Coordinates of C-alpha atoms and ligand atoms in Angstrom, one line a residue:
X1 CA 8.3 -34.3 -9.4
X2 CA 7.6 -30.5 -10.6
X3 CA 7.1 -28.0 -7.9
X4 CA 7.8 -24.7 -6.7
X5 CA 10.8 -23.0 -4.7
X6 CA 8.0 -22.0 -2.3
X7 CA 7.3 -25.6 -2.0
X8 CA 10.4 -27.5 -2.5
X9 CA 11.3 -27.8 1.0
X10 CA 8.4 -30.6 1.4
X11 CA 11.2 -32.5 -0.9
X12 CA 14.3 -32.4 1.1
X13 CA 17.0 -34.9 -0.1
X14 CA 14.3 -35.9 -3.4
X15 CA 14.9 -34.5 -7.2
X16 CA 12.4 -32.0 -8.5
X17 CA 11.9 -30.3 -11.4
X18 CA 11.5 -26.6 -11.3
X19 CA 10.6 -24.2 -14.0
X20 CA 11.9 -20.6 -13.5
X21 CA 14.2 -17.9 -14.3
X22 CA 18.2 -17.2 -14.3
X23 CA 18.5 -14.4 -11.9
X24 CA 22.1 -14.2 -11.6
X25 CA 25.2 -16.8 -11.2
X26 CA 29.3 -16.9 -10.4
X27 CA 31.2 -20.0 -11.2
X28 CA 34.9 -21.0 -11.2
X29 CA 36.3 -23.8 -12.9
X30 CA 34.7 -26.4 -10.9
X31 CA 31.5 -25.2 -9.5
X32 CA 28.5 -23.0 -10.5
X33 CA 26.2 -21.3 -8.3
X34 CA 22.9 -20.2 -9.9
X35 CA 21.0 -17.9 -8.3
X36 CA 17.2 -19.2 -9.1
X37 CA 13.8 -17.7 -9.5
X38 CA 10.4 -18.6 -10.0
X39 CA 7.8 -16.5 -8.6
X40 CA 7.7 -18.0 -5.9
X41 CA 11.3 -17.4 -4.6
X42 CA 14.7 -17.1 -4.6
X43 CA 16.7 -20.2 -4.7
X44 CA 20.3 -21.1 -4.9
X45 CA 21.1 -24.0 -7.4
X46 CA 24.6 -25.4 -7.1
X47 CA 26.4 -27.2 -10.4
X48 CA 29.4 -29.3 -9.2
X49 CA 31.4 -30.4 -12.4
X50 CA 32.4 -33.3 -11.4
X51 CA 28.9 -34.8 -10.9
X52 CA 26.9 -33.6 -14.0
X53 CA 27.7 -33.8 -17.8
X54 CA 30.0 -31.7 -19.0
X55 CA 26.9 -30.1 -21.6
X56 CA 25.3 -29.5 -18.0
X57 CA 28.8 -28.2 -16.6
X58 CA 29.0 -25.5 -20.1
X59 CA 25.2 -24.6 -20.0
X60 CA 25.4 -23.5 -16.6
X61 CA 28.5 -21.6 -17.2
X62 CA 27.5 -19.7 -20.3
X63 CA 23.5 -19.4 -19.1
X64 CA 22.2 -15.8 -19.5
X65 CA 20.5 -13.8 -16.9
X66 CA 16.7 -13.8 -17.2
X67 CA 17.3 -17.0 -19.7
X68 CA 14.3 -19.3 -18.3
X69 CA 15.0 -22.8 -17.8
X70 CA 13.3 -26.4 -16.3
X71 CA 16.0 -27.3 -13.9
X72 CA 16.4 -30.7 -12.1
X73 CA 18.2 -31.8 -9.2
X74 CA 17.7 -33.1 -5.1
X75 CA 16.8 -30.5 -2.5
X76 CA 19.4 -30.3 0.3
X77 CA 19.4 -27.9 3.5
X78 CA 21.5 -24.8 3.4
X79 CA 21.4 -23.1 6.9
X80 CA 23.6 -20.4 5.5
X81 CA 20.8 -19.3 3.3
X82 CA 17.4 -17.3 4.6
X83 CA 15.5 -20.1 2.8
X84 CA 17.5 -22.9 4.2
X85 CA 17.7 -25.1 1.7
X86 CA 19.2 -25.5 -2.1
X87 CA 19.7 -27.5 -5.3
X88 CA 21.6 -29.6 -6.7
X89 CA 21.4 -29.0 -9.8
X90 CA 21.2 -32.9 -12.2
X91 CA 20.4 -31.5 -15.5
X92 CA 19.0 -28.1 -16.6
X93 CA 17.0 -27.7 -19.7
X94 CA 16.8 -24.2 -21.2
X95 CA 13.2 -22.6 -22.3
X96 CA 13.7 -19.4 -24.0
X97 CA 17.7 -18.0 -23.9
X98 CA 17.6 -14.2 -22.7
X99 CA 19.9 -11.7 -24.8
X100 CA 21.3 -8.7 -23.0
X101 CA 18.9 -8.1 -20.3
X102 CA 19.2 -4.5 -19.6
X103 CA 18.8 -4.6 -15.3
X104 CA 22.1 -5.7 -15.1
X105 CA 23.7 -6.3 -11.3
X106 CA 25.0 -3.0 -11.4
X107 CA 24.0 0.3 -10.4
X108 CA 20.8 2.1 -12.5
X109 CA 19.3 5.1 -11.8
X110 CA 15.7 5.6 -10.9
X111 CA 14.2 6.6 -14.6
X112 CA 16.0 4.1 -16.2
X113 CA 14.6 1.1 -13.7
X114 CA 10.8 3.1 -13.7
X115 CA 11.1 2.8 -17.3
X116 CA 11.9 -0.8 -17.4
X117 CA 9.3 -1.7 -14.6
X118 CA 8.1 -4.3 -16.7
X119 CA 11.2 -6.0 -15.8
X120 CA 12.0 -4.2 -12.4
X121 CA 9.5 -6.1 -10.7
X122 CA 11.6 -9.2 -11.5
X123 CA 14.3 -7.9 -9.3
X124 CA 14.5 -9.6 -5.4
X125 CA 13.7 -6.4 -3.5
X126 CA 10.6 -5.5 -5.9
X127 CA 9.5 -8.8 -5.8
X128 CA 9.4 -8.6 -1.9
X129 CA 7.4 -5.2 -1.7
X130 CA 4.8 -6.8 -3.9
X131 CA 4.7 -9.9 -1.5
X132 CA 4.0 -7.7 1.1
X133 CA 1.9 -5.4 -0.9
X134 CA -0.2 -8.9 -1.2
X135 CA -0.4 -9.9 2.6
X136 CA -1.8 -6.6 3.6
X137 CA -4.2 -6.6 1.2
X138 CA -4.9 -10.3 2.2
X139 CA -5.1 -9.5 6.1
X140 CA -7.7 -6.6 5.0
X141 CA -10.2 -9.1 3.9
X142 CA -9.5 -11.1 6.6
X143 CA -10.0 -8.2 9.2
X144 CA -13.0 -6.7 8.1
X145 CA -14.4 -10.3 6.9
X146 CA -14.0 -11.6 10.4
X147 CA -15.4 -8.0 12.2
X148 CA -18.6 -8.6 10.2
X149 CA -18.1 -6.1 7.8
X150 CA -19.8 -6.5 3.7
X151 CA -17.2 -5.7 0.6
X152 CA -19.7 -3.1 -1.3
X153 CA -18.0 -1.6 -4.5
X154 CA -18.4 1.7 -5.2
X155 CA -18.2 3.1 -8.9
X156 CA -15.2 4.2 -10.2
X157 CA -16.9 6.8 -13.0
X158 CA -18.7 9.2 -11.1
X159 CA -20.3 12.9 -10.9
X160 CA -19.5 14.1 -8.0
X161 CA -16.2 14.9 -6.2
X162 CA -15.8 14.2 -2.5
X163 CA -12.4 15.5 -1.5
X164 CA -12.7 18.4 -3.3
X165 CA -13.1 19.6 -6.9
X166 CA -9.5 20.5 -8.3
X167 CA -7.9 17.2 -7.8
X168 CA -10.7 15.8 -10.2
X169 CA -9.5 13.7 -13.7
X170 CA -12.2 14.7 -16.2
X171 CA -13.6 12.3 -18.8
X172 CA -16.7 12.1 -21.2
X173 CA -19.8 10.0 -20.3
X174 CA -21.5 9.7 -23.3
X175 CA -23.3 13.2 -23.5
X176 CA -22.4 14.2 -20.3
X177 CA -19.3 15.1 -17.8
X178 CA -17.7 13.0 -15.6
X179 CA -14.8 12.2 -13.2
X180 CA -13.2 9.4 -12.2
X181 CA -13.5 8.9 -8.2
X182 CA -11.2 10.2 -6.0
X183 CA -13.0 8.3 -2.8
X184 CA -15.5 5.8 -2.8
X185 CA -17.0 7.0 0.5
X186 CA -20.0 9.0 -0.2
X187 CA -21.3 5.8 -1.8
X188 CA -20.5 3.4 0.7
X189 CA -22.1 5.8 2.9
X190 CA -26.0 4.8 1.1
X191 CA -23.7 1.1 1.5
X192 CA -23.5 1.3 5.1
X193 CA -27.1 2.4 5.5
X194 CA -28.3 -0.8 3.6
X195 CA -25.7 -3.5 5.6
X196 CA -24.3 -1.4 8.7
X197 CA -20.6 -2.2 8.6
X198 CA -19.1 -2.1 4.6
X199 CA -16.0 -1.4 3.5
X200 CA -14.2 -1.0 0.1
X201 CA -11.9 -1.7 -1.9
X202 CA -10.2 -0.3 -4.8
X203 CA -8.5 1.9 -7.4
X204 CA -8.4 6.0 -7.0
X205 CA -7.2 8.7 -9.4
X206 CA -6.3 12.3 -7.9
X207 CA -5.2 15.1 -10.4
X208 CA -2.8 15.9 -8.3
X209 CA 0.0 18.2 -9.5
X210 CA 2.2 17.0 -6.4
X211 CA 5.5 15.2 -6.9
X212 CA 6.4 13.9 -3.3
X213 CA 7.3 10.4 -2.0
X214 CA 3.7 9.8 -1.2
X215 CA 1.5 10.8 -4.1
X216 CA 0.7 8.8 -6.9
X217 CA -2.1 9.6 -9.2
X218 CA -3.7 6.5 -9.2
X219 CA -3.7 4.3 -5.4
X220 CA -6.0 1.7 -3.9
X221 CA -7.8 2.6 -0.4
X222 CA -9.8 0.9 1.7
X223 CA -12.6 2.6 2.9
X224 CA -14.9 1.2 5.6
X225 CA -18.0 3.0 6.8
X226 CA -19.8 2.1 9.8
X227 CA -23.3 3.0 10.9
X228 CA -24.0 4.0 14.2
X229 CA -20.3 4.2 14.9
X230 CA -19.1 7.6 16.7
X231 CA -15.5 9.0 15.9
X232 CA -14.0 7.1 18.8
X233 CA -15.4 3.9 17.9
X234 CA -13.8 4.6 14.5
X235 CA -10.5 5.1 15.6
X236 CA -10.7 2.0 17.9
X237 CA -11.6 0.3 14.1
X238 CA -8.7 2.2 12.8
X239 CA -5.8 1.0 15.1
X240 CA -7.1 -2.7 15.3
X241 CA -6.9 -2.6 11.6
X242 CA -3.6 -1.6 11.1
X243 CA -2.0 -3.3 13.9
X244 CA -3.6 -6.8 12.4
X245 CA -2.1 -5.7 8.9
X246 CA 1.6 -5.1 10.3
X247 CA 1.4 -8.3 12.6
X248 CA 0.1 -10.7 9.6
X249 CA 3.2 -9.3 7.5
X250 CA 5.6 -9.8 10.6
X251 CA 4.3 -13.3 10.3
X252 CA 3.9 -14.3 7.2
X253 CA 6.7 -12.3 5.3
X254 CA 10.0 -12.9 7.3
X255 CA 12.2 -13.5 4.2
X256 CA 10.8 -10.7 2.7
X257 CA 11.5 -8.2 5.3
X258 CA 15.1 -9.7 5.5
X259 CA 15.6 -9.4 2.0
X260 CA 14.4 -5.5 2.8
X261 CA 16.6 -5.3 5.5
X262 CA 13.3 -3.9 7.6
X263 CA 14.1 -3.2 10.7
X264 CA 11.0 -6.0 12.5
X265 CA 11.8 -4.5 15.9
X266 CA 10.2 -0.9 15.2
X267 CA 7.2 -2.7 13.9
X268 CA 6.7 -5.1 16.6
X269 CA 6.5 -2.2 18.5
X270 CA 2.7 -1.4 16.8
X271 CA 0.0 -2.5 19.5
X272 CA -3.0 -1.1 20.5
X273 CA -3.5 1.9 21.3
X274 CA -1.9 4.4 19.5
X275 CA -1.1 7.8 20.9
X276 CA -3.8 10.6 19.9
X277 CA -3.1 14.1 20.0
X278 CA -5.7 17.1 19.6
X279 CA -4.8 19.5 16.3
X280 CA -4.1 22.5 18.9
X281 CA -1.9 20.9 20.4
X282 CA 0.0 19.5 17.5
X283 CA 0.3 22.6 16.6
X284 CA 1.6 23.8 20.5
X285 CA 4.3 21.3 20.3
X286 CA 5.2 22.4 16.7
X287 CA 5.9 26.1 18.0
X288 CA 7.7 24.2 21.1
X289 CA 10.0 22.8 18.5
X290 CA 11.0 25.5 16.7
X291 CA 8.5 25.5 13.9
X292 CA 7.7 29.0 13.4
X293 CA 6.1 28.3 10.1
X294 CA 3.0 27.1 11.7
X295 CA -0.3 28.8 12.5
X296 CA -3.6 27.7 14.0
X297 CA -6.0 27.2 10.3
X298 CA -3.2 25.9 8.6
X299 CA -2.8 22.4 7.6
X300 CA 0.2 20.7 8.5
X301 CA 3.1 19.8 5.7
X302 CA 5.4 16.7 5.5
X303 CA 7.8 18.1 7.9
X304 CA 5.2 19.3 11.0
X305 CA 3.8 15.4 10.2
X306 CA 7.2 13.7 10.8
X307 CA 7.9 15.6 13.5
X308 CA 5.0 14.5 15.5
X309 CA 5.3 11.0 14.4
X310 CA 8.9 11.0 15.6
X311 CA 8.1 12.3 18.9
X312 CA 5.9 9.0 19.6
X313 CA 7.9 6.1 16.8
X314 CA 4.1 4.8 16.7
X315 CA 1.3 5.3 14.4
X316 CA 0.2 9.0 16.0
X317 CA -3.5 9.9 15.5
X318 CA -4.3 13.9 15.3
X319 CA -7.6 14.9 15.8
X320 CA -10.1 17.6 15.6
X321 CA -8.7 19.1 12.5
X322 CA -10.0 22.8 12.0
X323 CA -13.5 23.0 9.7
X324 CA -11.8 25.0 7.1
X325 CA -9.3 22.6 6.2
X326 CA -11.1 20.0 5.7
X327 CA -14.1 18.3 3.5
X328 CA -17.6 19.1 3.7
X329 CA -19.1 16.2 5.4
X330 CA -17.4 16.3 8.5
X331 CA -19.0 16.6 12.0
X332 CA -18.4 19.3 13.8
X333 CA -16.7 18.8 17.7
X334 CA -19.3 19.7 20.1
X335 CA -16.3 21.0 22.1
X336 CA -14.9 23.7 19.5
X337 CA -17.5 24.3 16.1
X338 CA -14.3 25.6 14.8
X339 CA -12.8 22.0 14.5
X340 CA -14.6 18.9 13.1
X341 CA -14.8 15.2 14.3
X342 CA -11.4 13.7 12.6
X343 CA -8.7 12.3 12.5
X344 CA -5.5 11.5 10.4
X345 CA -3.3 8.2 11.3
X346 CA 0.4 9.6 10.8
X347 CA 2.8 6.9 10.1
X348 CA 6.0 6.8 12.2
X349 CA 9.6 7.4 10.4
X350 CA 8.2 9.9 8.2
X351 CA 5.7 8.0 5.9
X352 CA 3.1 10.5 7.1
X353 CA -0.1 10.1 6.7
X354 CA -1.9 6.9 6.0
X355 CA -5.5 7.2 7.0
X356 CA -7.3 10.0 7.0
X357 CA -11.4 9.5 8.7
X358 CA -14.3 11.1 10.2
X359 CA -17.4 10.9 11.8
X360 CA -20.1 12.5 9.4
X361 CA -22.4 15.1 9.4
X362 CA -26.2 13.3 9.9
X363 CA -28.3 16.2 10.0
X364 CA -29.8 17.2 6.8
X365 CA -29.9 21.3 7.3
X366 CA -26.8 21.1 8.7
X367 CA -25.3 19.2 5.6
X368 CA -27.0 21.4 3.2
X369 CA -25.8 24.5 5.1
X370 CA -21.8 22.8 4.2
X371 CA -23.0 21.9 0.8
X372 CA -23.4 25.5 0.0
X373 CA -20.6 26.7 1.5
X374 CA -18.5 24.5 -0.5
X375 CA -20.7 25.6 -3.6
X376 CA -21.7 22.0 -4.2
X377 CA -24.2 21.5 -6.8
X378 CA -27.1 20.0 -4.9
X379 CA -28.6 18.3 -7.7
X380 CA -25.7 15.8 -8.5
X381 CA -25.6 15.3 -4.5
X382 CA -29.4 14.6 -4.3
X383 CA -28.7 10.9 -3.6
X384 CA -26.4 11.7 -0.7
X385 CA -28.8 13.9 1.1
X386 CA -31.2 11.1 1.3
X387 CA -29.1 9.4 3.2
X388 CA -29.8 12.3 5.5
X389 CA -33.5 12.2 5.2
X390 CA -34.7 8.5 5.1
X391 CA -33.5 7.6 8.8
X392 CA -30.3 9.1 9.2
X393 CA -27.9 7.7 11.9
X394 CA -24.6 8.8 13.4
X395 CA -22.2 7.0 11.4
X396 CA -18.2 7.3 10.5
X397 CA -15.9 6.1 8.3
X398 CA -12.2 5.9 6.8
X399 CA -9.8 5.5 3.7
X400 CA -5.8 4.0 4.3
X401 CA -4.4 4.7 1.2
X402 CA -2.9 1.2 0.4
X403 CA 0.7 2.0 -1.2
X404 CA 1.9 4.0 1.6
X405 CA 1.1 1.8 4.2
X406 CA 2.9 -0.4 2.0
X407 CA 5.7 1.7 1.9
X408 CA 5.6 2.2 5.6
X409 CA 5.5 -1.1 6.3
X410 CA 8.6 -2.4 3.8
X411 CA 10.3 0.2 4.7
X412 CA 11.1 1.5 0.8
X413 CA 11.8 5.3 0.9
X414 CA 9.4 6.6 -1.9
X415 CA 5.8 4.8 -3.0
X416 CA 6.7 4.2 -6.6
X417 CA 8.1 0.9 -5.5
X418 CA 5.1 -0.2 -3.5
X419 CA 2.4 0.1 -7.0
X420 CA 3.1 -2.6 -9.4
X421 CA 2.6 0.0 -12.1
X422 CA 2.8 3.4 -10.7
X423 CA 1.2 6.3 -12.1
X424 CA 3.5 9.5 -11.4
X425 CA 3.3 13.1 -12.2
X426 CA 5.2 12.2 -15.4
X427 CA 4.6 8.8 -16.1
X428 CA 1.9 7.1 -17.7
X429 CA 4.1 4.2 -19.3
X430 CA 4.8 1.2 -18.8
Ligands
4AD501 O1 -7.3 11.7 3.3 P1 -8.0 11.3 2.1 O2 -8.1 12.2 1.0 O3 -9.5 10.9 2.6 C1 -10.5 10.4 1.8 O4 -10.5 10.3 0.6 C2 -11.7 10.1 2.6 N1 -12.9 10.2 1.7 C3 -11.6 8.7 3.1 C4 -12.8 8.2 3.9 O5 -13.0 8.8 4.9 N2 -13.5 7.2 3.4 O6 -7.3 9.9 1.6 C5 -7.3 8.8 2.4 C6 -5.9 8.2 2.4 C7 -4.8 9.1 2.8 O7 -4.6 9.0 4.2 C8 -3.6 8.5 2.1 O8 -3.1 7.3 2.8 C9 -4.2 8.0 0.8 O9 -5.5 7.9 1.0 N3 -3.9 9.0 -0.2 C10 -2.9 8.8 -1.2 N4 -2.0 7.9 -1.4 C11 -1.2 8.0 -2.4 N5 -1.2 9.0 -3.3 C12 -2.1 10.1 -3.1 N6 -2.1 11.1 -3.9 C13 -3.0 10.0 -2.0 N7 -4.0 10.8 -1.6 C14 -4.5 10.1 -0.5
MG502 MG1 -6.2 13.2 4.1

């Protein structure tokens, strides 16, 4: 019978056949221990001497790392192991032989294993950010499929530039300039006035000449839009959304966080509802804290962020960010004109921030009034101020930038781990 690791524990005390990969192995004189993968997990295959051929007995001894293999042998429970069970190993029938596989069990440093990503991603703790990476994105779908939301995909070449016009990668389109999009929400703003609650899904490029543990160049976000939602309906989206995403992994990837060593406890913690506090008085308890670097108008670096996140060790929204720091399209706050209807989720243990969302502005003077403030070339917005004159409703939205929820989530230090193929300030290969 061929099967899976995944799926070999349906075959407890039977022989299987599994096709895979040599990940790593000890033996002594009388006994090997392989240390199997195949995609779909990790799995321990034991060689007893005695009880296979000795051409078995040698090939498992001299085997290579990363040589792939058909192996065969019966399933048998291991308790000591997180999957619980193992092989043992009957005959093992090698595929390709590997030759000096250059992620060796020792120590790397950082360029060397980011140049070799290719082959990184083979590695146990790569392999479990990616299996996370793919339950979040497989509890968004389920979340805003079962809230009654429609997938609408925005374009990824575009002329205009939501967040701003300096973070922009420039390309030819034919004859004319282009971009590629830095947000997809402008668009699923026309989306959301076609099929009311919409949300995307997909790849963004920022120029951005910022070399931190949470820029990449190129991410994935999720951006929902909702018509007729105010900002405090949004954030009530917002929290649900991201406390179903770190349940479902909780859930669903328990070997995985293991092999991360995550601490589960900090993100069982995540319920409903997260604190909120105002921008003024982030910036209050900033000064209480001894930041004196910190003025009203200023936006808040990657220290002020961790510092409020820490104060709370739960996803922390701040709200009512001040006009001038922010995009265009935001609504102002009937309360204070000087602050706008917003909010940014900051992740706790200092992965910062994650979602960043708004209501929007729905009046059409007052949107061309911000246009030309931000010297925005009406023309190539002509489609968005439609929006604004063919029955415009209150409406808001948001973007979670996909990779450092990720990050937050696995608990891996810097987002290069959390993108299969991540695009940095300096690295466009592999
Ligand atoms: O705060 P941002 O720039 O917001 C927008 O783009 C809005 N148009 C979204 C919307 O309302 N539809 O980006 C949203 C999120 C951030 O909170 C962050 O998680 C992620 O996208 N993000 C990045 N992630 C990795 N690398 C970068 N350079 C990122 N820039 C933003
Ligand atoms: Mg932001």
């Amino acid at each position: 019978m061929k099967t899976t690791i995944k799926e070999a524990k349906k075959y407890l005390n039977q022989e299987v056949t599994i096709g895979g990969w040599l990940h790593n192995k000890r033996s002594s004189g009388k006994i090997a221990f392989l240390q199997l993968r195949d995609g779909t997990g990790f799995m321990q295959g034991v060689v007893v001497k005695a009880e296979v051929s000795e051409d078995t007995f040698q090939l498992a001894k001299n085997i290579t790392q990363e040589s792939s293999l058909f192996v065969t042998g019966v399933i048998t429970e291991d308790t000591r192991s997180d999957l619980g069970y193992e092989m043992q190993v009957k005959t093992i029938e090698v595929i390709d032989e590997a030759h000096d596989y250059p992620i060796t069990p020792k120590n790397h440093g950082t360029e060397f294993l980011m140049d070799h990503r290719h082959l990184w991603l083979r590695s146990k703790k790569q392999h479990a950010v990616m299996k996370i990476r793919n339950e979040i994105i497989r509890a968004t779908y389920e979340f805003f499929n079962n809230n009654g939301f429609t997938k609408i995909d925005p374009p990824i070449l575009t002329a205009s530039a939501p967040e701003g016009t300096s973070e922009l990668f420039h390309t030819k389109y034919f004859d004319e300039d282009a971009f590629l999009s830095q947000s997809g929400q402008l668009y699923m703003e026309a989306a959301a006035m076609a099929h009311g609650k919409v949300f995307s899904f997909g790849p963004t490029f920022r120029a951005e000449k910022s070399k931190t543990r949470r820029h990449l160049i190129e991410f994935w976000m999720i951006e929902p839009e909702m018509a007729f939602y105010n900002h405090d309906d949004s954030l009530e989206v917002q929290e649900q959304y991201v406390t179903h995403i770190v349940q479902s992994v909780l859930k669903n990837c328990t070997i995985e966080l293991k092999t991360l060593e995550r601490d589960t406890e900090k993100l069982a913690n995540v319920v409903t509802p997260f604190p909120r506090i105002t921008y003024d008085d982030a910036v209050k308890f900033l000064k209480e804290e001894g930041f004196d670097d910190i003025e009203w108008g200023e936006d808040f670096g990657a220290p002020h962020e961790t510092a409020i996140a820490n104060h709370y060790d739960l996803p922390v929204f701040i709200t009512n960010y001040p006009t001038n720091i922010k995009p265009f399209y935001m609504q102002p706050n009937p309360e204070n004109e000087d602050t706008v209807l917003c909010a940014d989720l900051i992740a706790p243990e200092g992965y910062g921030e994650i979602i960043g969302g708004s209501e929007r502005i729905n009046d059409l003077a007052l949107m061309e009034q911000r246009m030309n403030e931000h010297a925005l070339d009406a023309e190539s917005y002509s489609y968005y101020l439609d929006l604004r004159k063919y029955g415009s409703v209150p409406h808001s939205g948001f973007g979670l930038g996909l990779e450092r929820a990720v990050a937050w989530i696995s608990g891996v230090e810097h987002v290069r781990e959390t993108s299969p193929f991540p695009r940095l300030l300096n690295r466009l290969y592999p």
